[in-house]
Amino acid sequence: MIPKVNEDEISDKVKSISDRMMKLDFIALCQFMDQLKERTGIDPDSMGGMGGGGGGGAAAAGAAEAVADSGFRKVIIREFTSGTLPVKEKFTIMKLMRAEQPDLSLADCKQRLDKAPCTIFDKIDKEKAEKVADELQGMAITLITE
């Protein structure tokens, strides 16, 4: 267990980093956590009981509540589990994107899907977001709805 530290004992450098982290959106925070795990071997998920990581979870929970109140969702592909998105799956996702947003060109869809993380739907109904998530279930992607 990490001992408690008095607020006045925290260095300015740590306070600065903390302030910048609190301004990150959900995707950027996930990317940061992935980098932390990759570079240091420290798994952020295992730090939950240490007393130091509670603030970010509370902020994320507050953001999730704000989204839940609107009735709309954002659908994001966080990562491609196989490194790149296979062409067949890319076309399936592009078809879903164009069905929801007919004004999107194929080039726009392809550009969004070229690199993860990518937002495939910015603001759709909760029911549609759940349906999309079900349709994309078997694909080589990690999907987030927020």
C-alpha positions as a printed Julia matrix, in Angstrom:
146×3 Matrix{Float64}:
   0.0     0.0     0.0
   1.29    3.46   -0.91
   1.5     5.79    2.1
  -0.49    9.03    2.1
   1.5    12.14    1.19
   0.74   15.63    2.42
  -0.37   18.03   -0.33
   2.54   20.4     0.4
   5.05   17.54   -0.06
   4.04   16.92   -3.69
   6.55   18.41   -6.13
   5.55   21.05   -8.66
   6.51   18.65  -11.45
   4.04   16.02  -10.2
   1.31   18.66   -9.75
   1.89   19.86  -13.31
   1.61   16.33  -14.7
  -1.52   15.74  -12.65
  -3.12   18.95  -13.93
  -2.39   17.99  -17.55
  -3.76   14.46  -17.05
  -7.03   15.8   -15.66
  -7.56   17.68  -18.94
  -7.25   14.54  -21.09
 -10.31   13.1   -22.79
 -11.17    9.44  -22.29
  -9.31    8.17  -25.36
  -6.14   10.11  -24.55
  -6.27    8.81  -20.97
  -6.57    5.22  -22.24
  -3.62    5.81  -24.55
  -1.61    7.18  -21.62
  -2.42    4.13  -19.52
  -1.34    1.84  -22.38
   1.95    3.74  -22.67
   2.5     3.53  -18.91
   2.03   -0.23  -19.02
   4.23   -0.66  -22.12
   7.12    1.5   -20.94
   7.22    0.66  -17.24
   5.5    -2.7   -16.96
   3.12   -1.17  -14.41
  -0.43   -2.28  -15.08
  -2.76    0.65  -14.22
  -5.61   -1.82  -13.63
  -3.7    -3.37  -10.75
  -3.21    0.05   -9.09
  -6.88    0.45   -8.14
  -6.4    -0.55   -4.5
  -3.26    1.53   -3.95
  -5.04    4.75   -3.13
  -3.38    6.88   -5.8
  -5.49    6.18   -8.87
  -8.97    7.08   -7.67
  -9.27   10.56   -9.15
  -9.22    9.51  -12.79
 -11.88    6.89  -12.22
 -14.15    9.41  -10.56
 -13.66   11.84  -13.44
 -14.38    9.11  -16.01
 -17.49    8.05  -14.08
 -18.71   11.66  -14.05
 -18.15   11.93  -17.8
 -20.02    8.65  -18.36
 -22.98    9.96  -16.35
 -23.08   13.11  -18.47
 -23.21   11.02  -21.65
 -25.83    8.67  -20.2
 -28.15   11.63  -19.49
 -28.12   12.76  -23.14
 -29.47    9.48  -24.54
 -26.78    9.56  -27.25
 -23.56    7.6   -27.55
 -20.22    7.9   -29.24
 -18.86    4.69  -30.77
 -15.07    4.48  -30.9
 -12.71    1.8   -32.15
  -9.95    1.89  -29.56
  -7.58   -0.51  -31.28
  -7.29   -3.14  -33.97
  -6.45   -6.37  -32.15
  -4.67   -7.83  -35.19
  -2.57   -4.69  -35.81
  -4.54   -3.52  -38.85
  -8.18   -3.79  -39.79
  -8.83   -6.51  -42.41
 -10.39   -5.19  -45.63
 -13.59   -7.25  -45.28
 -14.21   -5.86  -41.79
 -13.33   -2.33  -42.91
 -16.03   -2.5   -45.61
 -18.58   -3.8   -43.12
 -17.89   -0.87  -40.78
 -17.93    1.61  -43.69
 -21.35    0.25  -44.71
 -22.67    0.83  -41.16
 -21.19    4.34  -41.09
 -22.78    5.29  -44.42
 -26.15    3.82  -43.39
 -26.2     6.13  -40.37
 -24.58    9.13  -42.1
 -25.33    8.99  -45.85
 -23.43   12.23  -46.5
 -20.13   10.48  -45.63
 -18.11    9.51  -48.68
 -16.23    6.23  -48.88
 -12.99    8.23  -48.69
 -14.14    9.89  -45.43
 -15.01    6.51  -43.94
 -11.71    4.98  -45.04
  -9.76    7.93  -43.63
 -11.41    7.49  -40.23
 -10.69    3.77  -40.2
  -7.04    3.99  -41.26
  -5.76    4.44  -37.73
  -7.06    3.61  -34.25
  -8.44    5.09  -32.1
 -11.15    6.38  -34.4
 -14.67    7.6   -33.82
 -17.04    5.83  -36.17
 -20.2     7.43  -34.76
 -20.12   10.72  -32.95
 -23.68   11.03  -31.69
 -26.19    8.22  -32.2
 -29.07    6.89  -30.14
 -28.2     4.51  -27.33
 -30.19    1.69  -28.96
 -28.41    2.15  -32.29
 -25.02    2.21  -30.53
 -25.84   -1.09  -28.82
 -26.98   -2.58  -32.15
 -23.74   -1.44  -33.84
 -21.67   -2.89  -30.99
 -23.48   -6.23  -31.39
 -22.87   -6.23  -35.16
 -19.16   -5.52  -34.68
 -18.76   -8.07  -31.87
 -16.81  -10.74  -33.76
 -14.38   -8.35  -35.45
 -10.69   -7.89  -34.61
 -11.28   -4.57  -32.82
 -11.66   -3.22  -29.32
 -14.83   -1.12  -29.27
 -15.82    1.58  -26.79
 -19.22    3.22  -26.46
 -19.41    6.29  -24.3
